[in-house]
Amino acid sequence: MLLRGPSRFHHVLVLLLWLWMFLLIWQHYHGPNHGSAGQNIKRKTASSSQSEDSQDKETTSSIILPADHPQHPVAPTAPNGIKALLSSIAKSTEYFVNVAIQPSEFSQLGGRLQVLSTWLSARETLSSLMSSSQLTSLDSHIERTIISLFPFIRHPKQPKNAQPFTTLRKSFEEGSSGIVIVGHKSNLRHILHAIQNIRTVLNSSLPIQVAHAGDRALPPSLRRFIVDTAANLTTINIPTLLDPKPTDLERPDAAPALRPFAALASSFEQVILIDPKTIFLQPPTAVLENHSAYRATGALFFHDHLYGKGDSKERHEFWQGLMKYHPHSPSLRSSRVYNEGYTQESDGGVVILDKSRTNVMLGLLHTCWQNSKRVRRDYTYKYGNGDRDSWWLGFELAGVPYSWESRYGGTLGWLHKRTGKPDRVCGNTNLHLDEQERPLWFSGGLMENPNEAGIGGAPGPGNYKMPTHWMVDGIFQKMSDEKGRDCMWGDTIHNVGLEEAMVLEESIEAAGRADEKSRVYAVTHRKAKKEGGFVPAHPSPTNLSLSALLPPPRPVTKYRPYFDTPNAHSDCITEEPAVAIIITCESYTKYIYMGARGKERDGPRRKVMVGKENIEMLAFDALSTSGCPLQRLTRISTESGSDNRNSENHLQTIGVSMYNLAQDFLLDEL
């Protein structure tokens, strides 16, 4: 990558622009029309002629100064200085438009954003010194540059809009703040948990927007269901608000990329962007109102755990290459991940931004660019874990100040011991504290272990457990106990306080009620499939989060279906156990036998081959031929009729396929 040339060019250009502004302001206060320092200059009086009132703004308007700057009288300005500044900006604009940024040029984009920042500063500071034509010209240069760098910023219904940046900022409701949850049908259960935690448990009235990437990601019926669960709750379809071509957010592998674009497109000025598995222990407004680090910069990020020291050399080499000619900010200089070689800096469970600040918008645009289609494919996701580290990286390279929480991520969970007394806290969470060292929020959801106890790794319906302890600043290790949970040890173990315990207990109760609503919804609002319409299961394991609808498959010992020995017939796969699919209606049960010659028992006899290639089709066949009306389907399960040692694994495989299939069967819009 050619880092040296463009980076130095940008830095020199920034210095030249600031030099022009300095000379302009110096001439404004110390030019020939001014007296010596301290001399009073006559202000324009009410007796001035009408012609004087209508003079060009270049000679009559006052400069806009910072609030803490001593106010000076109105004085003539330097028209040639303004013209020279605009001429320099015009030349830079042509260079930026004609020499496009490539996907590898993270640092060069940061340099251009720093130049753009000086233009926007000049626009705000010197606007009263410019004529209307000069302001129009400057606005045009700014918008052309932004469009050339970030083509996704245009609204799909306004492809010829020459001011998409201005239009986007005008779409933000002035003075507003709210929560944005990135949603997908696979995360319905966790979305509802997060909403109930915010609305029902913490009684927060902040408006909530559930952002999604089209009807396939979150079908209309599910959106209506979500909106009906709480007040002041809406959904936003990001591809209808930002140009979808450069982002391609509707791809199945683009889920992490949706997050920064959701923050950008949201109508809130102050955005609290959260993951569906985020649970707050204090009202979200506590950060907006009380967090001094957030108020200082308008951008607050949260640390991941410190782990994997020395394990991500390629990632660190990539970062260091980007920072080679970049002056490190105080935030970067204090980073233990960057400076000591740990794996990941950011926990993306919560990101808080004040988009009313222009520089925050520029940092956000860099982050969005990193998550655009080509860049994320070739670089961002190759060297990082989704969008997580693109947040601080975008702000750092754009030269935009940002803040971190004071500590790295902790663990909320349960006491665990290896030898002797309990010495560690284990749980699949990332805990974050407020500035008073009190638990503020955690990522990972309310399940004891999201990676166990359920079909295909989905959390089971009874997998809630009240956390009892927490720790920060300890030694962290992933999947370090016998249940596969993350653990932290080596520092003070804290008991969960009374206030936090009450929030957790009520959140678990609210989550159970939300699960029941999901179950009722799925049973009463599903649609029949078209004739012969088989929809294969989604490959991603994340689409298994609706396990409350279907119990985990397990062998049923009290009843075994009658069948011949599985290996006695040539049409059965050797060592594959016989399995019955059980379709339970409100008033009767159907048994569909698979894998052996089975005699009828409350259902048709089936003689089929059980193999990985046809399990999904057989499961669908069982659903569609069971005779159970869709509105009365209450349970899908399986049971084994073999003592073969492979029964449990095979049964689980069939259960996973059935679960995927049933989720499509119940929730997809046709």
XYZ file of C-alpha atoms in Angstrom:
670
model
C 0.000 0.000 0.000
C 1.219 3.463 -0.838
C 0.842 4.983 2.562
C 3.636 7.512 2.577
C 2.753 9.762 -0.389
C -1.006 10.298 0.071
C -0.717 10.466 3.853
C 1.915 13.211 3.761
C -0.023 15.037 1.063
C -3.094 15.077 3.286
C -1.175 16.309 6.300
C 0.467 19.093 4.304
C -2.895 20.053 2.855
C -4.445 20.229 6.323
C -1.617 22.488 7.516
C -1.971 24.767 4.492
C -5.704 25.118 5.041
C -5.268 25.995 8.680
C -2.563 28.479 7.685
C -5.005 30.170 5.280
C -7.598 30.392 8.034
C -5.036 31.836 10.463
C -3.926 34.500 7.977
C -7.522 35.349 7.222
C -8.438 35.829 10.868
C -5.195 37.708 11.587
C -5.911 40.152 8.780
C -9.480 40.432 10.042
C -8.306 41.774 13.403
C -4.977 43.394 12.557
C -5.465 44.703 9.024
C -5.172 48.336 7.914
C -8.738 49.137 8.962
C -7.997 48.221 12.572
C -6.355 50.375 15.184
C -3.680 49.212 17.528
C -4.367 46.534 20.101
C -7.018 47.680 22.561
C -8.213 50.549 20.370
C -12.006 50.837 20.192
C -13.476 50.547 16.735
C -16.726 52.228 15.924
C -19.643 49.885 15.398
C -22.113 50.299 12.678
C -24.929 52.595 13.874
C -28.627 52.692 13.192
C -28.105 55.897 11.191
C -26.165 54.060 8.487
C -27.660 54.382 5.057
C -29.817 51.698 3.447
C -27.106 51.144 0.851
C -24.623 50.371 3.605
C -27.040 47.869 5.150
C -27.262 46.022 1.867
C -23.538 45.815 1.206
C -21.989 42.489 0.379
C -21.532 40.181 3.365
C -17.812 40.110 2.661
C -17.497 43.665 4.044
C -20.262 43.899 6.665
C -20.726 40.550 8.432
C -19.056 39.573 11.673
C -17.057 36.411 12.158
C -18.470 33.564 14.240
C -16.081 32.854 17.096
C -15.941 30.172 19.781
C -18.118 30.862 22.821
C -15.118 31.512 25.040
C -13.454 33.904 22.566
C -13.580 37.650 23.431
C -16.130 39.340 21.239
C -14.644 41.839 18.788
C -16.437 44.615 16.905
C -17.467 44.085 13.333
C -14.685 44.920 10.925
C -13.952 44.571 7.234
C -12.541 41.212 6.155
C -10.179 40.019 3.472
C -12.127 39.048 0.361
C -8.959 37.752 -1.265
C -8.367 35.429 1.703
C -11.817 33.865 1.320
C -11.350 33.487 -2.417
C -7.947 31.883 -1.983
C -9.330 29.444 0.575
C -12.198 28.446 -1.722
C -9.798 28.070 -4.642
C -7.643 25.690 -2.596
C -10.707 23.698 -1.536
C -11.909 23.494 -5.148
C -8.585 22.044 -6.304
C -8.579 19.505 -3.468
C -12.139 18.498 -4.314
C -11.195 17.732 -7.909
C -8.287 15.607 -6.691
C -10.486 13.691 -4.245
C -13.218 13.081 -6.827
C -10.861 11.984 -9.597
C -8.487 9.878 -7.479
C -10.744 7.331 -5.814
C -9.974 5.688 -2.506
C -9.225 1.959 -2.833
C -10.464 -0.678 -0.345
C -6.988 -1.029 1.166
C -6.505 2.699 1.779
C -7.837 3.056 5.315
C -5.257 5.677 6.257
C -5.717 7.726 3.098
C -9.440 7.884 3.752
C -8.686 9.081 7.270
C -6.469 11.820 5.844
C -9.194 13.011 3.505
C -11.671 13.078 6.353
C -9.297 15.254 8.349
C -9.130 17.670 5.409
C -12.909 17.533 5.127
C -13.124 18.358 8.813
C -11.221 21.629 8.237
C -13.639 22.541 5.465
C -16.633 21.922 7.696
C -14.969 23.952 10.449
C -14.432 26.791 7.971
C -18.068 26.472 6.930
C -19.241 26.894 10.522
C -16.694 29.560 11.521
C -16.532 31.758 8.430
C -20.053 31.472 7.041
C -20.966 35.007 8.091
C -17.975 36.322 6.111
C -18.997 34.655 2.870
C -21.447 35.729 0.241
C -24.306 33.421 -0.662
C -22.512 32.303 -3.826
C -19.379 31.462 -1.855
C -21.387 29.457 0.663
C -23.076 27.567 -2.161
C -19.696 26.832 -3.713
C -18.227 25.579 -0.434
C -21.274 23.403 0.254
C -20.943 21.914 -3.217
C -17.286 21.010 -2.645
C -18.115 19.386 0.689
C -21.002 17.338 -0.697
C -19.079 16.230 -3.816
C -16.208 15.044 -1.663
C -18.502 13.125 0.702
C -20.342 11.476 -2.198
C -17.049 10.408 -3.795
C -15.897 8.799 -0.543
C -19.215 7.401 0.711
C -21.633 6.677 -2.159
C -23.886 4.703 0.199
C -24.984 7.951 1.875
C -27.529 8.722 -0.865
C -31.169 7.881 -0.213
C -32.341 5.221 -2.736
C -35.349 7.358 -3.668
C -33.170 10.441 -4.254
C -30.328 9.179 -6.484
C -29.688 12.630 -7.989
C -29.722 14.552 -4.722
C -26.649 16.805 -4.766
C -26.682 17.269 -0.981
C -27.137 13.793 0.548
C -25.002 14.590 3.610
C -27.085 17.643 4.451
C -30.296 15.725 3.745
C -29.255 12.882 6.017
C -28.401 15.216 8.894
C -31.721 17.017 8.492
C -33.462 13.650 8.918
C -32.174 13.467 12.510
C -34.743 14.731 14.967
C -33.144 17.683 16.722
C -32.321 16.995 20.348
C -33.513 13.387 20.130
C -31.992 10.307 21.713
C -32.976 6.668 21.429
C -31.985 3.015 21.271
C -31.319 1.088 18.071
C -31.418 -2.738 18.191
C -30.104 -4.582 15.154
C -32.696 -7.254 14.395
C -33.015 -10.499 12.460
C -35.647 -13.211 12.656
C -32.982 -15.572 14.006
C -32.591 -13.263 17.021
C -36.292 -12.735 17.710
C -36.070 -14.255 21.162
C -33.182 -12.027 22.245
C -34.727 -8.926 20.672
C -37.804 -9.418 22.824
C -35.648 -9.999 25.907
C -33.778 -6.728 25.306
C -36.999 -4.789 24.762
C -38.569 -6.167 27.946
C -35.405 -5.412 29.920
C -35.495 -1.779 28.781
C -39.226 -1.120 28.879
C -40.714 -3.387 31.544
C -37.861 -3.841 34.015
C -35.969 -0.522 33.832
C -39.039 1.531 32.840
C -37.047 3.486 30.258
C -39.179 5.586 27.946
C -36.430 6.125 25.357
C -37.796 5.388 21.883
C -36.561 2.120 20.359
C -35.916 1.352 16.705
C -35.349 -2.220 15.536
C -33.154 -1.993 12.438
C -33.172 -4.737 9.820
C -32.040 -5.426 6.261
C -35.224 -6.252 4.393
C -38.191 -8.608 4.502
C -36.139 -11.789 4.385
C -34.185 -10.739 7.459
C -37.269 -9.654 9.404
C -40.596 -10.500 7.705
C -43.470 -8.009 7.966
C -45.516 -10.247 10.263
C -42.615 -10.476 12.718
C -42.105 -6.710 12.575
C -45.753 -6.174 13.475
C -45.428 -8.677 16.295
C -42.327 -6.920 17.694
C -43.875 -3.461 17.461
C -46.933 -4.656 19.393
C -44.844 -5.814 22.364
C -43.976 -2.337 23.682
C -44.838 1.338 23.352
C -42.774 3.864 21.386
C -41.208 1.107 19.296
C -40.701 1.146 15.520
C -38.713 -0.738 12.880
C -36.433 0.723 10.185
C -35.352 -0.972 6.961
C -31.793 0.222 6.336
C -31.567 -0.660 2.596
C -34.508 1.698 2.005
C -32.704 4.598 3.715
C -29.146 4.237 2.347
C -28.021 3.173 -1.115
C -27.913 -0.651 -0.897
C -25.522 -1.249 -3.804
C -22.235 -0.346 -2.052
C -23.315 -2.068 1.172
C -25.140 -5.253 0.082
C -26.578 -5.596 3.576
C -29.168 -8.205 2.618
C -26.523 -10.898 2.179
C -26.670 -13.614 4.865
C -23.041 -12.926 5.851
C -23.562 -9.160 6.208
C -25.237 -9.192 9.637
C -22.355 -7.462 11.500
C -22.133 -4.786 8.797
C -25.694 -3.669 9.469
C -24.776 -2.155 12.826
C -22.830 0.981 11.786
C -25.264 1.688 8.950
C -28.156 1.390 11.413
C -26.472 3.981 13.635
C -25.972 6.258 10.625
C -29.514 5.973 9.251
C -31.368 6.186 12.572
C -33.377 9.359 13.104
C -31.928 9.803 16.606
C -29.226 12.397 17.166
C -27.892 10.552 20.195
C -27.826 6.856 19.369
C -27.429 3.974 21.808
C -26.730 1.077 19.446
C -27.133 -2.318 21.110
C -26.873 -5.982 20.228
C -29.991 -8.136 20.829
C -28.105 -10.021 23.574
C -27.382 -6.826 25.534
C -28.954 -6.545 28.989
C -28.832 -3.267 30.940
C -28.539 -3.222 34.725
C -29.171 0.532 34.879
C -31.451 2.688 32.704
C -29.695 3.477 29.402
C -30.187 7.188 30.002
C -27.607 6.937 32.799
C -24.843 7.011 30.198
C -26.288 9.925 28.254
C -26.778 12.003 31.376
C -23.927 11.033 33.689
C -20.978 9.610 31.769
C -18.291 12.303 31.621
C -16.182 10.459 29.028
C -19.149 10.326 26.651
C -19.987 13.990 27.193
C -16.375 14.937 26.470
C -16.176 13.390 22.999
C -19.669 12.329 21.946
C -18.431 8.797 21.164
C -18.202 6.065 23.812
C -16.957 2.541 23.135
C -16.617 -0.442 25.475
C -13.682 -2.831 25.786
C -13.720 -6.550 25.147
C -12.008 -8.976 27.513
C -8.232 -9.055 27.486
C -7.345 -12.439 26.027
C -5.241 -14.178 23.402
C -2.033 -12.191 23.909
C 0.200 -12.771 20.895
C -2.416 -14.864 19.059
C -3.402 -12.263 16.446
C -0.108 -11.211 14.897
C -1.574 -10.721 11.425
C -4.260 -8.418 12.795
C -1.713 -6.340 14.702
C 0.557 -6.095 11.669
C -2.408 -4.764 9.718
C -3.196 -2.187 12.406
C 0.416 -1.099 12.739
C 0.678 -0.647 8.987
C -2.324 1.684 9.067
C -0.871 3.659 11.978
C 2.688 3.954 10.624
C 2.324 7.596 9.603
C -0.652 8.389 11.801
C -0.147 10.381 15.036
C -1.545 8.219 17.813
C -4.396 9.663 19.845
C -4.442 9.463 23.669
C -7.009 6.664 23.369
C -4.695 4.602 21.171
C -1.646 5.294 23.308
C -3.494 3.925 26.354
C -4.761 0.805 24.564
C -3.484 -2.440 26.079
C -4.775 -4.429 23.128
C -2.898 -2.362 20.550
C 0.281 -1.936 22.595
C 0.496 -5.333 24.300
C -0.753 -7.613 21.539
C -4.098 -8.853 22.851
C -6.661 -10.159 20.395
C -9.610 -7.758 20.304
C -10.247 -4.239 21.565
C -13.957 -3.619 21.325
C -17.127 -5.264 22.620
C -19.757 -4.152 20.146
C -22.679 -4.882 22.482
C -23.174 -1.139 23.062
C -21.935 1.847 21.035
C -23.044 5.363 21.979
C -22.735 8.292 19.553
C -23.802 11.927 19.442
C -24.426 12.531 15.741
C -25.181 16.198 16.303
C -21.389 16.658 16.467
C -19.923 16.979 12.987
C -16.672 15.218 13.821
C -18.569 12.220 15.231
C -20.396 11.949 11.924
C -17.075 11.835 10.080
C -15.761 9.064 12.329
C -18.986 7.127 11.819
C -18.693 7.481 8.037
C -15.210 5.921 8.146
C -16.588 3.020 10.205
C -19.440 2.532 7.729
C -16.963 2.545 4.824
C -14.990 -0.234 6.522
C -18.208 -2.287 6.597
C -19.146 -1.658 2.965
C -19.173 -4.712 0.718
C -15.707 -4.692 -0.857
C -13.814 -3.348 2.147
C -15.288 -5.750 4.700
C -14.759 -8.705 2.381
C -11.118 -8.002 1.587
C -9.875 -6.326 4.767
C -12.159 -5.487 7.721
C -13.502 -8.992 8.340
C -10.311 -10.651 7.172
C -8.285 -8.954 9.909
C -11.004 -8.447 12.509
C -14.047 -9.979 14.140
C -16.913 -8.444 12.207
C -17.541 -4.758 12.811
C -16.174 -4.638 16.363
C -12.793 -2.999 15.868
C -13.937 -0.928 12.903
C -15.482 1.556 15.351
C -12.394 2.785 17.158
C -10.280 2.316 14.021
C -12.531 4.615 11.998
C -12.492 7.371 14.601
C -8.747 7.016 15.159
C -7.830 7.283 11.470
C -10.274 10.146 10.901
C -8.616 12.096 13.722
C -11.887 12.227 15.676
C -11.669 12.090 19.502
C -13.408 9.113 21.111
C -13.697 7.676 24.615
C -13.381 4.243 26.168
C -14.766 2.928 29.415
C -12.042 2.926 32.046
C -11.728 -0.868 32.427
C -11.589 -3.868 30.139
C -14.505 -6.288 30.076
C -15.349 -8.355 33.149
C -17.378 -11.505 33.729
C -20.826 -11.877 35.294
C -21.810 -15.395 36.281
C -21.321 -17.994 38.970
C -18.577 -19.101 41.335
C -16.430 -21.971 40.170
C -13.507 -23.864 41.632
C -10.821 -26.055 40.201
C -9.137 -26.991 43.457
C -10.146 -26.041 46.969
C -12.493 -23.123 47.449
C -14.146 -21.218 44.577
C -11.633 -18.828 43.069
C -13.160 -17.714 39.769
C -16.324 -16.422 38.115
C -17.574 -18.258 35.042
C -20.242 -17.281 32.524
C -20.543 -16.366 28.861
C -20.944 -12.641 29.463
C -18.932 -9.458 29.084
C -19.669 -7.128 31.993
C -19.170 -3.354 31.880
C -19.154 -0.858 34.748
C -20.145 2.782 34.983
C -17.790 5.515 36.187
C -18.750 4.762 39.802
C -17.619 1.128 39.396
C -21.173 -0.232 39.411
C -22.395 -2.851 36.901
C -23.949 -1.001 33.957
C -24.673 -3.609 31.272
C -23.476 -6.941 29.947
C -23.472 -8.755 26.630
C -24.263 -12.430 26.140
C -27.938 -12.498 27.072
C -29.778 -14.041 29.993
C -29.019 -17.708 29.281
C -26.653 -19.599 31.544
C -24.831 -20.842 28.467
C -26.056 -19.916 24.980
C -23.894 -22.687 23.513
C -25.407 -25.643 25.350
C -28.727 -27.314 26.147
C -30.697 -27.084 22.971
C -31.132 -28.148 19.406
C -28.096 -27.373 17.345
C -26.549 -25.380 20.165
C -29.552 -23.124 20.697
C -30.429 -22.238 24.289
C -33.101 -24.446 25.743
C -36.329 -23.099 27.264
C -35.161 -23.783 30.818
C -31.656 -22.406 30.414
C -32.162 -19.339 32.637
C -30.099 -19.042 35.792
C -29.655 -16.098 38.119
C -26.027 -14.793 38.123
C -24.543 -14.442 41.585
C -21.033 -12.938 41.230
C -18.857 -10.784 39.005
C -15.228 -9.836 38.493
C -13.223 -7.297 36.480
C -9.475 -6.849 35.902
C -8.804 -10.566 36.344
C -7.193 -13.121 34.061
C -9.660 -14.135 31.375
C -9.824 -17.434 29.515
C -12.415 -18.518 26.979
C -14.287 -21.814 27.439
C -12.245 -22.800 30.455
C -14.679 -24.823 32.592
C -16.339 -28.193 32.037
C -19.496 -26.533 30.688
C -17.569 -24.594 28.074
C -18.075 -21.257 29.831
C -15.616 -18.366 29.937
C -13.941 -17.744 33.287
C -12.069 -14.951 35.034
C -9.857 -15.263 38.101
C -7.043 -13.511 39.931
C -8.911 -10.450 41.207
C -11.632 -9.541 43.696
C -14.844 -11.554 43.479
C -17.901 -9.331 43.944
C -21.382 -10.432 44.955
C -24.203 -9.274 42.730
C -25.770 -6.341 44.587
C -29.400 -6.100 45.623
C -30.338 -3.607 42.893
C -28.637 -5.645 40.174
C -30.194 -8.855 41.506
C -33.665 -7.342 41.303
C -33.063 -6.211 37.717
C -31.736 -9.642 36.748
C -34.588 -11.521 38.397
C -37.239 -9.337 36.808
C -35.470 -9.528 33.420
C -35.489 -13.338 33.548
C -39.182 -13.343 34.442
C -39.913 -10.897 31.616
C -37.872 -13.048 29.220
C -39.985 -16.082 30.127
C -43.161 -14.128 29.379
C -41.665 -12.995 26.059
C -40.858 -16.606 25.197
C -44.471 -17.553 25.817
C -45.662 -14.728 23.559
C -43.320 -15.990 20.849
C -44.725 -19.494 21.207
C -48.307 -18.302 20.962
C -47.455 -16.076 17.997
C -45.793 -18.908 16.089
C -48.745 -21.221 16.610
C -51.467 -18.713 15.744
C -49.887 -16.582 13.009
C -47.996 -18.996 10.740
C -48.999 -19.500 7.118
C -49.361 -22.715 5.137
C -46.635 -23.542 2.653
C -47.421 -23.509 -1.010
C -48.000 -26.933 -2.538
C -44.683 -28.668 -2.909
C -42.860 -25.663 -1.533
C -39.938 -27.006 0.458
C -37.688 -24.355 1.974
C -34.284 -25.744 3.046
C -32.908 -24.837 6.432
C -30.602 -21.855 6.747
C -26.980 -22.945 7.187
C -26.150 -20.489 9.955
C -26.511 -21.815 13.522
C -27.760 -18.401 14.624
C -31.176 -19.189 13.180
C -31.824 -21.589 16.069
C -32.624 -18.980 18.686
C -36.367 -19.766 18.722
C -35.853 -22.997 20.627
C -38.617 -22.036 23.046
C -41.020 -23.082 20.282
C -39.628 -26.598 20.012
C -38.237 -28.698 22.859
C -34.804 -30.288 22.445
C -34.951 -33.752 20.820
C -34.220 -36.522 23.255
C -34.769 -40.307 23.442
C -38.037 -41.204 25.161
C -37.536 -44.273 27.310
C -41.160 -44.904 28.294
C -42.188 -45.812 24.750
C -40.371 -47.295 21.806
C -42.040 -47.618 18.413
C -42.548 -51.181 17.209
C -40.143 -52.030 14.405
C -37.946 -54.746 13.014
C -34.224 -54.766 13.698
C -32.775 -51.799 11.771
C -29.953 -53.781 10.205
C -32.164 -56.676 9.087
C -33.137 -55.089 5.794
C -30.933 -54.152 2.868
C -32.713 -50.839 2.361
C -31.553 -49.530 5.753
C -28.209 -47.826 6.204
C -25.896 -49.984 8.279
C -25.603 -48.916 11.914
C -28.151 -46.125 11.478
C -30.803 -46.362 14.220
C -34.517 -46.294 13.583
C -36.134 -43.009 14.562
C -39.724 -41.893 14.941
C -40.724 -38.299 14.229
C -43.571 -37.339 16.520
C -46.042 -34.709 15.393
C -48.177 -33.623 18.351
C -51.478 -31.861 17.812
C -53.790 -30.515 20.443
C -55.813 -33.732 20.517
C -53.707 -36.522 19.005
C -50.186 -37.602 18.112
C -48.783 -38.996 14.860
C -45.691 -41.177 14.724
C -43.773 -41.130 11.442
C -41.171 -43.897 11.397
C -37.861 -43.355 9.644
C -35.066 -45.825 9.023
C -36.813 -49.189 9.314
C -39.917 -51.133 8.379
C -42.357 -49.948 11.014
C -45.850 -51.220 11.756
C -48.628 -48.660 11.896
C -49.400 -47.145 15.264
C -51.595 -44.055 15.098
C -49.870 -43.156 11.843
C -48.765 -44.357 8.414
C -46.014 -46.915 7.940
C -42.842 -45.497 6.438
C -39.984 -47.378 4.814
C -37.242 -44.897 4.048
C -33.511 -44.474 3.975
C -32.128 -42.327 6.776
C -29.077 -40.425 5.642
C -27.628 -36.942 5.857
C -28.727 -36.127 2.324
C -32.445 -36.775 2.802
C -33.113 -36.025 6.471
C -34.466 -32.546 5.802
C -36.834 -33.731 3.082
C -38.056 -36.569 5.278
C -38.655 -34.173 8.154
C -40.679 -31.919 5.882
C -42.583 -34.945 4.579
C -43.427 -35.882 8.142
C -44.723 -32.398 8.852
C -46.809 -32.137 5.695
C -48.300 -35.676 5.793
C -49.046 -35.872 9.500
C -52.619 -34.700 9.049
C -52.169 -32.151 11.822
C -53.810 -28.797 10.991
C -51.201 -26.082 11.146
C -53.095 -24.035 13.677
C -53.122 -27.021 16.043
C -49.474 -28.069 15.812
C -48.031 -27.828 19.332
C -44.908 -29.988 19.378
C -42.346 -31.657 17.155
C -40.045 -34.212 18.711
C -38.215 -37.440 17.985
C -37.511 -40.696 19.736
C -35.174 -43.565 19.125
C -36.044 -47.226 18.891
C -32.497 -48.494 18.971
C -29.872 -49.050 21.601
C -27.175 -48.355 19.027
C -24.441 -46.169 20.521
C -24.901 -43.715 17.618
C -28.582 -43.171 18.445
C -28.095 -39.988 20.418
C -25.947 -38.271 17.783
C -28.181 -39.382 14.950
C -31.291 -38.298 16.789
C -29.735 -34.895 17.440
C -28.871 -34.537 13.744
C -32.469 -35.201 12.746
C -33.688 -32.860 15.460
C -31.515 -30.024 14.171
C -32.812 -30.475 10.634
C -36.393 -30.596 11.842
C -35.886 -27.531 13.983
C -34.463 -25.514 11.086
C -37.276 -26.686 8.887
C -39.981 -25.970 11.437
C -38.668 -22.457 11.981
C -39.016 -21.745 8.252
C -42.369 -23.510 8.255
C -43.699 -21.338 11.059
C -42.134 -17.931 10.409
C -41.282 -17.345 6.756
C -43.500 -15.073 4.667
C -44.559 -16.529 1.329
